[in-house]
Structure formats: C-alpha cells, structure tokens
Short mmCIF file of C-alpha atoms in Angstrom, two decimals:
data_model
loop_
_atom_site.label_atom_id
_atom_site.label_comp_id
_atom_site.label_asym_id
_atom_site.label_seq_id
_atom_site.Cartn_x
_atom_site.Cartn_y
_atom_site.Cartn_z
CA MET A 23 -78.15 74.63 47.92
CA ILE A 24 -80.12 76.67 44.48
CA ARG A 25 -79.86 80.10 45.18
CA PHE A 26 -83.39 82.00 44.69
CA GLY A 27 -84.51 85.17 44.00
CA ILE A 28 -88.27 86.63 44.57
CA ILE A 29 -90.69 88.78 42.50
CA GLY A 30 -93.08 89.78 44.55
CA THR A 31 -93.74 90.88 48.13
CA ASN A 32 -97.67 89.74 48.25
CA TRP A 33 -98.89 86.94 51.23
CA ILE A 34 -98.18 84.45 47.60
CA THR A 35 -95.06 84.95 48.11
CA GLU A 36 -94.98 84.48 51.61
CA ARG A 37 -97.51 81.54 51.39
CA PHE A 38 -94.43 80.68 49.08
CA LEU A 39 -91.58 80.82 51.27
CA ASN A 40 -93.66 78.79 54.49
CA ALA A 41 -93.60 76.20 52.47
CA ALA A 42 -90.09 76.65 50.65
CA ARG A 43 -88.25 76.16 53.75
CA HIS A 44 -89.23 73.23 54.02
CA VAL A 45 -87.25 71.67 50.53
CA GLU A 46 -84.17 70.66 51.16
CA ASP A 47 -81.04 72.55 48.90
CA PHE A 48 -83.57 76.02 48.49
CA SER A 49 -82.13 78.87 49.72
CA LEU A 50 -83.43 82.41 49.59
CA VAL A 51 -80.65 84.93 48.67
CA ALA A 52 -82.75 88.13 46.82
CA VAL A 53 -86.23 90.03 46.36
CA TYR A 54 -86.90 92.67 43.76
CA SER A 55 -89.66 95.70 44.49
CA ARG A 56 -90.12 98.14 42.63
CA THR A 57 -89.56 100.97 46.34
CA GLU A 58 -86.57 99.94 47.90
CA GLU A 59 -88.51 100.89 51.20
CA LYS A 60 -90.47 97.70 50.59
CA ALA A 61 -87.68 95.21 49.20
CA LYS A 62 -85.27 96.42 52.42
CA GLU A 63 -88.90 95.53 55.02
CA PHE A 64 -88.94 91.85 53.26
CA ALA A 65 -85.44 91.23 53.18
CA GLU A 66 -85.33 91.99 57.18
CA LYS A 67 -87.96 89.86 57.68
CA TYR A 68 -86.69 86.82 55.56
CA GLY A 69 -83.03 87.72 56.18
CA VAL A 70 -82.19 88.17 52.76
CA GLN A 71 -78.70 89.33 52.05
CA TYR A 72 -79.22 91.00 48.89
CA THR A 73 -81.97 93.61 47.60
CA PHE A 74 -83.14 95.01 43.97
CA THR A 75 -85.32 97.88 42.91
CA ASP A 76 -83.68 97.51 38.78
CA LEU A 77 -84.81 94.07 37.55
CA GLU A 78 -81.96 93.93 34.72
CA GLN A 79 -79.61 94.70 38.11
CA MET A 80 -81.19 91.32 39.76
CA ALA A 81 -81.19 88.97 36.23
CA SER A 82 -77.68 89.72 35.45
CA SER A 83 -76.50 88.99 39.39
CA PRO A 84 -74.27 86.10 39.57
CA GLU A 85 -75.83 85.61 43.44
CA ILE A 86 -78.79 83.74 42.17
CA ASP A 87 -79.41 80.81 40.33
CA ALA A 88 -83.81 80.65 40.35
CA VAL A 89 -86.44 83.05 40.58
CA TYR A 90 -89.92 82.55 41.58
CA ILE A 91 -92.11 85.55 40.57
CA ALA A 92 -95.11 86.02 41.67
CA SER A 93 -96.06 90.10 39.99
CA PRO A 94 -99.36 90.85 38.55
CA ASN A 95 -99.88 88.63 35.78
CA SER A 96 -99.44 91.30 32.64
CA HIS A 97 -96.15 91.51 34.52
CA HIS A 98 -94.78 87.72 34.43
CA SER A 99 -93.67 87.21 30.35
CA LYS A 100 -91.29 90.85 30.14
CA GLN A 101 -90.01 89.42 33.53
CA ALA A 102 -89.45 86.31 33.22
CA VAL A 103 -88.31 86.71 29.42
CA LEU A 104 -85.53 88.34 30.71
CA LEU A 105 -84.54 86.32 33.57
CA LEU A 106 -84.59 83.41 31.18
CA GLN A 107 -82.30 85.53 28.69
CA ASN A 108 -80.08 85.76 31.52
CA LYS A 109 -80.05 81.63 32.31
CA LYS A 110 -82.32 82.25 35.47
CA HIS A 111 -84.21 79.27 36.24
CA VAL A 112 -87.75 80.67 36.77
CA LEU A 113 -90.74 79.77 38.90
CA CYS A 114 -93.51 81.90 37.79
CA GLU A 115 -96.79 81.56 39.76
CA LYS A 116 -100.07 81.05 37.45
CA PRO A 117 -101.38 82.34 34.94
CA LEU A 118 -98.10 81.64 32.88
CA ALA A 119 -98.84 84.98 31.06
CA SER A 120 -101.79 86.90 29.87
CA ASN A 121 -101.91 84.96 26.59
CA VAL A 122 -100.76 82.26 24.04
CA ALA A 123 -98.51 85.03 22.46
CA GLU A 124 -96.42 85.94 25.95
CA VAL A 125 -95.99 81.99 27.28
CA LYS A 126 -94.74 81.33 23.85
CA GLU A 127 -92.60 83.64 24.09
CA MET A 128 -91.62 82.43 27.31
CA ILE A 129 -91.42 78.87 25.85
CA GLN A 130 -88.78 79.98 23.41
CA ALA A 131 -86.77 82.03 25.81
CA ALA A 132 -86.35 78.99 28.11
CA GLN A 133 -85.57 76.61 25.09
CA GLN A 134 -82.95 79.14 23.48
CA HIS A 135 -81.28 79.85 27.07
CA GLU A 136 -81.30 76.00 28.15
CA VAL A 137 -82.57 76.91 31.06
CA LEU A 138 -86.06 75.83 33.62
CA LEU A 139 -89.53 77.75 32.89
CA MET A 140 -92.55 75.92 35.75
CA GLU A 141 -95.43 77.42 35.55
CA ALA A 142 -96.52 76.93 39.71
CA MET A 143 -99.62 75.15 39.22
CA LYS A 144 -99.42 73.17 42.81
CA SER A 145 -102.63 71.17 42.46
CA THR A 146 -101.22 69.32 39.72
CA LEU A 147 -98.20 68.28 42.09
CA MET A 148 -99.59 67.61 44.62
CA PRO A 149 -99.75 63.87 46.32
CA SER A 150 -103.67 63.20 46.42
CA PHE A 151 -103.66 64.58 42.36
CA LYS A 152 -101.00 62.78 41.49
CA ASN A 153 -102.66 59.28 43.26
CA LEU A 154 -105.92 60.50 41.54
CA GLU A 155 -103.84 60.56 37.93
CA GLU A 156 -102.87 56.94 38.98
CA ASN A 157 -105.89 55.85 39.78
CA ILE A 158 -108.42 57.35 37.29
CA GLY A 159 -108.83 54.35 35.49
CA LYS A 160 -110.77 52.44 38.00
CA ILE A 161 -113.71 53.99 37.20
CA GLY A 162 -113.73 52.70 33.71
CA LYS A 163 -114.15 55.30 30.81
CA VAL A 164 -114.82 58.98 31.79
CA ARG A 165 -117.88 60.79 30.87
CA ARG A 166 -117.92 63.42 32.62
CA TYR A 167 -115.38 66.51 34.71
CA GLN A 168 -117.17 68.86 36.70
CA GLY A 169 -114.19 71.16 38.31
CA GLY A 170 -115.27 74.68 39.69
CA TYR A 171 -113.31 77.24 41.88
CA CYS A 172 -115.81 79.97 43.06
CA GLN A 173 -114.38 82.38 46.39
CA TYR A 174 -115.71 85.43 47.25
CA SER A 175 -113.33 87.99 46.68
CA SER A 176 -112.46 90.64 49.39
CA ARG A 177 -111.71 93.11 47.29
CA TYR A 178 -114.76 92.83 45.56
CA ASP A 179 -116.42 94.68 48.26
CA ALA A 180 -113.60 98.05 47.38
CA TYR A 181 -115.07 97.71 44.05
CA LYS A 182 -118.45 98.02 44.69
CA GLU A 183 -117.92 101.18 46.58
CA GLY A 184 -115.90 102.44 43.71
CA THR A 185 -111.89 101.48 44.47
CA VAL A 186 -110.67 98.91 40.86
CA LEU A 187 -107.70 97.45 42.90
CA ASN A 188 -105.33 94.93 40.54
CA ALA A 189 -107.90 91.72 40.97
CA PHE A 190 -110.54 93.84 39.21
CA ASN A 191 -107.99 95.50 36.95
CA PRO A 192 -107.79 94.35 33.41
CA GLU A 193 -104.25 96.11 32.87
CA PHE A 194 -103.01 93.53 35.23
CA SER A 195 -104.80 90.79 33.36
CA SER A 196 -106.99 90.00 36.20
CA GLY A 197 -110.43 88.54 36.79
CA SER A 198 -111.96 85.39 37.79
CA LEU A 199 -110.80 83.25 34.93
CA MET A 200 -107.17 83.99 35.13
CA ASP A 201 -107.50 83.85 39.26
CA LEU A 202 -109.21 81.21 39.76
CA GLY A 203 -110.95 79.08 36.48
CA ILE A 204 -107.27 78.34 35.94
CA TYR A 205 -107.38 75.87 39.00
CA ALA A 206 -110.20 73.69 37.34
CA ILE A 207 -108.72 73.91 33.76
CA TYR A 208 -105.14 73.17 34.26
CA PRO A 209 -106.16 69.48 36.01
CA LEU A 210 -109.09 68.95 32.85
CA VAL A 211 -105.81 69.35 30.42
CA VAL A 212 -103.45 66.91 32.52
CA LEU A 213 -105.89 64.59 33.03
CA PHE A 214 -107.60 64.47 29.30
CA GLY A 215 -106.04 66.99 26.72
CA ARG A 216 -107.10 68.92 24.44
CA PRO A 217 -111.51 69.43 24.35
CA ASN A 218 -112.63 69.25 20.53
CA LYS A 219 -115.00 72.81 21.34
CA ILE A 220 -115.02 75.32 23.97
CA GLN A 221 -118.17 77.08 24.74
CA ALA A 222 -118.08 80.17 27.29
CA SER A 223 -120.05 82.28 29.07
CA GLY A 224 -120.19 84.85 31.72
CA THR A 225 -120.57 87.89 33.54
CA LEU A 226 -118.54 91.14 32.59
CA LEU A 227 -118.08 93.62 35.17
CA GLU A 228 -117.65 97.80 34.22
CA SER A 229 -113.97 97.51 35.16
CA GLY A 230 -113.45 95.20 31.77
CA VAL A 231 -113.40 91.58 33.83
CA ASP A 232 -115.19 88.90 34.81
CA GLY A 233 -116.73 88.54 37.91
CA GLN A 234 -117.84 84.81 36.97
CA GLY A 235 -117.95 82.61 34.40
CA THR A 236 -118.89 79.09 33.10
CA ILE A 237 -117.39 76.68 30.12
CA LEU A 238 -118.48 74.12 28.27
CA LEU A 239 -115.87 71.42 27.16
CA SER A 240 -116.28 68.71 24.41
CA TYR A 241 -114.34 65.44 23.85
CA ASP A 242 -115.16 62.74 21.79
CA GLU A 243 -116.49 60.57 24.63
CA MET A 244 -116.81 63.16 27.20
CA GLU A 245 -117.80 66.46 28.40
CA ALA A 246 -116.36 69.04 30.82
CA THR A 247 -117.41 72.10 33.23
CA VAL A 248 -115.44 74.70 34.70
CA ARG A 249 -117.38 76.89 37.29
CA TYR A 250 -115.04 79.70 38.59
CA SER A 251 -116.29 82.90 40.19
CA LYS A 252 -115.01 85.95 41.94
CA ILE A 253 -118.13 87.27 43.24
CA THR A 254 -119.81 84.11 44.89
CA GLU A 255 -118.36 81.34 46.92
CA SER A 256 -119.40 77.91 46.65
CA ASN A 257 -118.29 75.10 48.54
CA GLN A 258 -119.11 72.39 46.16
CA PRO A 259 -116.74 69.71 45.16
CA SER A 260 -115.46 69.03 41.95
CA GLU A 261 -116.38 65.70 40.63
CA ILE A 262 -115.17 63.42 37.86
CA GLN A 263 -117.52 61.00 36.30
CA GLY A 264 -116.66 57.28 35.14
CA GLU A 265 -119.30 54.26 34.01
CA LEU A 266 -117.33 52.70 37.01
CA GLY A 267 -118.40 54.92 39.71
CA THR A 268 -117.32 58.80 40.40
CA ILE A 269 -113.65 60.74 42.30
CA LEU A 270 -114.91 63.25 44.58
CA ILE A 271 -112.17 66.43 44.97
CA ASP A 272 -113.00 68.61 48.09
CA LYS A 273 -110.40 71.31 46.53
CA ILE A 274 -109.95 71.41 42.92
CA SER A 275 -106.90 74.27 43.74
CA SER A 276 -105.46 72.34 46.62
CA PRO A 277 -106.89 68.42 46.05
CA GLU A 278 -106.29 66.58 49.68
CA GLU A 279 -109.10 64.63 50.09
CA VAL A 280 -109.84 62.29 46.91
CA ASP A 281 -112.34 59.60 46.61
CA ILE A 282 -113.98 57.39 44.89
CA THR A 283 -117.35 56.36 45.05
CA TYR A 284 -118.10 52.74 42.89
CA ARG A 285 -121.27 52.43 41.40
CA ASP A 286 -122.10 49.71 44.25
CA GLY A 287 -121.95 52.17 46.97
CA THR A 288 -118.47 51.07 47.92
CA GLU A 289 -115.64 53.58 48.53
CA GLU A 290 -112.28 54.01 48.55
CA SER A 291 -109.82 57.16 49.40
CA LEU A 292 -107.13 58.02 47.26
CA SER A 293 -106.11 60.59 49.58
CA VAL A 294 -102.25 60.93 50.49
CA LYS A 295 -101.59 62.19 54.08
CA GLN A 296 -99.25 65.16 53.17
CA ASP A 297 -97.19 66.66 55.58
CA MET A 298 -96.31 70.02 53.83
CA PRO A 299 -97.98 73.39 52.50
CA PRO A 300 -99.42 72.95 49.39
CA MET A 301 -97.04 75.02 47.70
CA TYR A 302 -94.36 72.47 49.55
CA TYR A 303 -94.50 69.70 46.26
CA GLU A 304 -94.05 72.76 43.40
CA ALA A 305 -91.38 74.15 45.20
CA LYS A 306 -89.72 70.36 45.82
CA GLU A 307 -90.17 69.75 41.98
CA PHE A 308 -88.81 72.89 40.31
CA VAL A 309 -85.75 72.38 43.02
CA GLU A 310 -85.39 68.55 42.23
CA LEU A 311 -85.57 69.64 38.24
CA ILE A 312 -82.60 71.90 38.16
CA GLN A 313 -80.73 69.70 39.60
CA GLN A 314 -81.37 66.99 37.17
CA GLY A 315 -80.13 68.91 34.60
CA LYS A 316 -83.81 69.71 33.77
CA THR A 317 -85.30 72.56 31.91
CA GLU A 318 -89.10 71.21 31.58
CA SER A 319 -91.41 69.76 34.31
CA ASN A 320 -93.10 66.37 33.19
CA THR A 321 -95.97 67.52 34.46
CA ASN A 322 -96.72 70.97 34.66
CA THR A 323 -95.41 70.93 30.51
CA PHE A 324 -95.03 73.55 28.36
CA ALA A 325 -97.73 71.88 26.36
CA ASN A 326 -99.72 71.59 29.49
CA SER A 327 -99.83 75.29 30.29
CA LEU A 328 -99.57 76.25 26.44
CA LEU A 329 -103.30 74.39 25.99
CA THR A 330 -104.29 75.82 29.33
CA MET A 331 -103.73 79.49 27.89
CA GLU A 332 -105.12 78.58 25.09
CA ILE A 333 -108.39 77.95 25.65
CA MET A 334 -109.06 80.64 29.05
CA ASP A 335 -108.03 82.93 25.46
CA GLU A 336 -110.91 81.25 23.50
CA ALA A 337 -113.28 82.09 26.93
CA ARG A 338 -111.64 85.25 27.09
CA LYS A 339 -112.36 85.69 23.24
CA GLN A 340 -116.12 84.69 23.81
CA ILE A 341 -117.20 86.51 26.78
CA GLY A 342 -115.57 89.56 25.53
CA ILE A 343 -112.74 90.01 28.05
CA VAL A 344 -109.71 92.35 26.44
CA PHE A 345 -106.98 93.14 28.75
CA PRO A 346 -103.81 95.72 27.58
CA ALA A 347 -101.67 93.00 27.20
CA ASP A 348 -103.51 91.18 24.08
CA ARG A 349 -103.10 94.80 21.75
CA ASN A 350 -99.54 94.93 22.16
#
C-alpha cells in the first residue's frame, strides 16, 4: 500500500482523489493546507488520518510515502524539492514548475535522493493516446500537428470586474499558456520531440499574464500549431495530418475519441474504451512505478517535462510574460 499525502484542497485535488480511489494500493493518509480549518474539513470529508499546516513536518513524517502536489504553479518547485529531499515520491500537477531553472532543480533533487518525480500530465497516459502513439505510422509521414485547448474561464468574469484571482495572477505563475497551452505542447513533445524553431504571440492582460496565445513550431519535415485561450471557447478537435491520412483527437487535454480518416475516405477508430476517470491512469502509472522501484516514468519523462518547459519559457519570452519566479 502506497501512503499518500495531498497538498492543495481545490477541485483538481477532488477530481484526482475520485480517480485515484480506483487504483489498487493507493491510500490517502495525510493532507496539508495553510489553515488548520481547511485541513480538518478536507480530512473529515475524505477520512484522512493526519493533517499538516507545516510542510516540513509533513515532509519528514514517517507515515507518508508519496505526495500529490496541486498547489498554485509558483509553489510546486519549492514544495517538491523539500519533499524529494525527505525521500518522498512526488506526483506534481502540471505545469511542473514556473520555469526551466525550477524544473532542473526538481529533477536534480529526485535523482540525488533516488525517489520518483512525475509530472501529472494525464492525457499522455490515457489509453486512446497510447493507442494513437502506437498507430501514428498508419498516416504515413506526418506533416502537420494542430493542438488546441481554448476554454473560457469562469474566473475571467471576476477579472473583468476587477478581481484578479489566482488563474490570472502572475504571482502564481499562471495564465493561459501555463494552465491550458501545456496540454497541447506536452503531447507534441512526446510524439515529435524538439522543434527547430518557435514563434509565439499572445494577448497580454493588464495583470501581466496571457489571456490567449498561439505558438508555431517548425520541425525538419513538419509544422505544428498550438492554440490556447482562457478568454474564448473552442469546440474544434485537434488534428495530426500525415501524407496517407489524418488523425482527429476530440480533446487534446483528455483524449478519448481518436479516429483516422484515410485519404480514400475510409475511417478507422483508435479509441480505446475507458472504464475509469481520466486521472486514474496517471495515478495508476505513478503507484506502479513506485512499486517497481523506478524513479522516472517512461512517458512523462524528465526530458519531456524539461523540453515542454523550455518551449513555454521561450514562448513567454517572445510574448513578454514575466513571473516573479523568473527573478529568483
């Protein structure tokens, strides 16, 4: 049984726990929150034994094997490094950190202390994406990747009324690229690796984060377009175009329906029936890696997380997005 602690008591944590409870050998034993009240409220709801308001106490607790981090992006690195130094395995929400320097620090801590660190990017571990990865050769030479995630944020209404919540506050290393754009960049990196050239543009909001953006990425024999937004909505699927056919992906952030249309009009489904919630697969992967004594995922690798962050750092530089974390 892997005994988990949780950092962060928001909706994403609840979604993760609803998925992780289906994973054999997953056991939730502890929660950290800045306030005792929130920690106790969460503990009661989920039947959690230990509550912490001091992160160092949590990190040094012998009752915990692993920790799922779902705090604001700007806190990920500091929290993860402390836990890793205390020999705790860490599953950290995406984006892994604020920038490349922080990601490198986290990887170094994981390697030095021989514990598992994995970015909680669910999409690349879901069955339909794994099947896409295995069958991408069917569309011949790939020429174009178009990945998009545009979802109007309910917090944008508050922003327009003058209230800057975490999602639009640079203090927390947030914005549309960090929160949504990463969903389209990470699968691109997993499938095609490092681009030769990056061109980025975006809409900067007065708070200092981006409301939306577009990145063009050039490879030797293909091009990629990544679109993301928290101030508009899109229902367009994502697409991978090859010389023999096209793969359509219903949602790049949570791929379930994946279909090939060949040039002659025939179709083939790559969709794999999913009996579990989307976040189940990342929780399962993480638990199994710990049980196997591994310190890195074969899919959500250190290299993939680092390259994804390199692309996002470059995009932010070109758009003009600077976080306080970049100045540290």
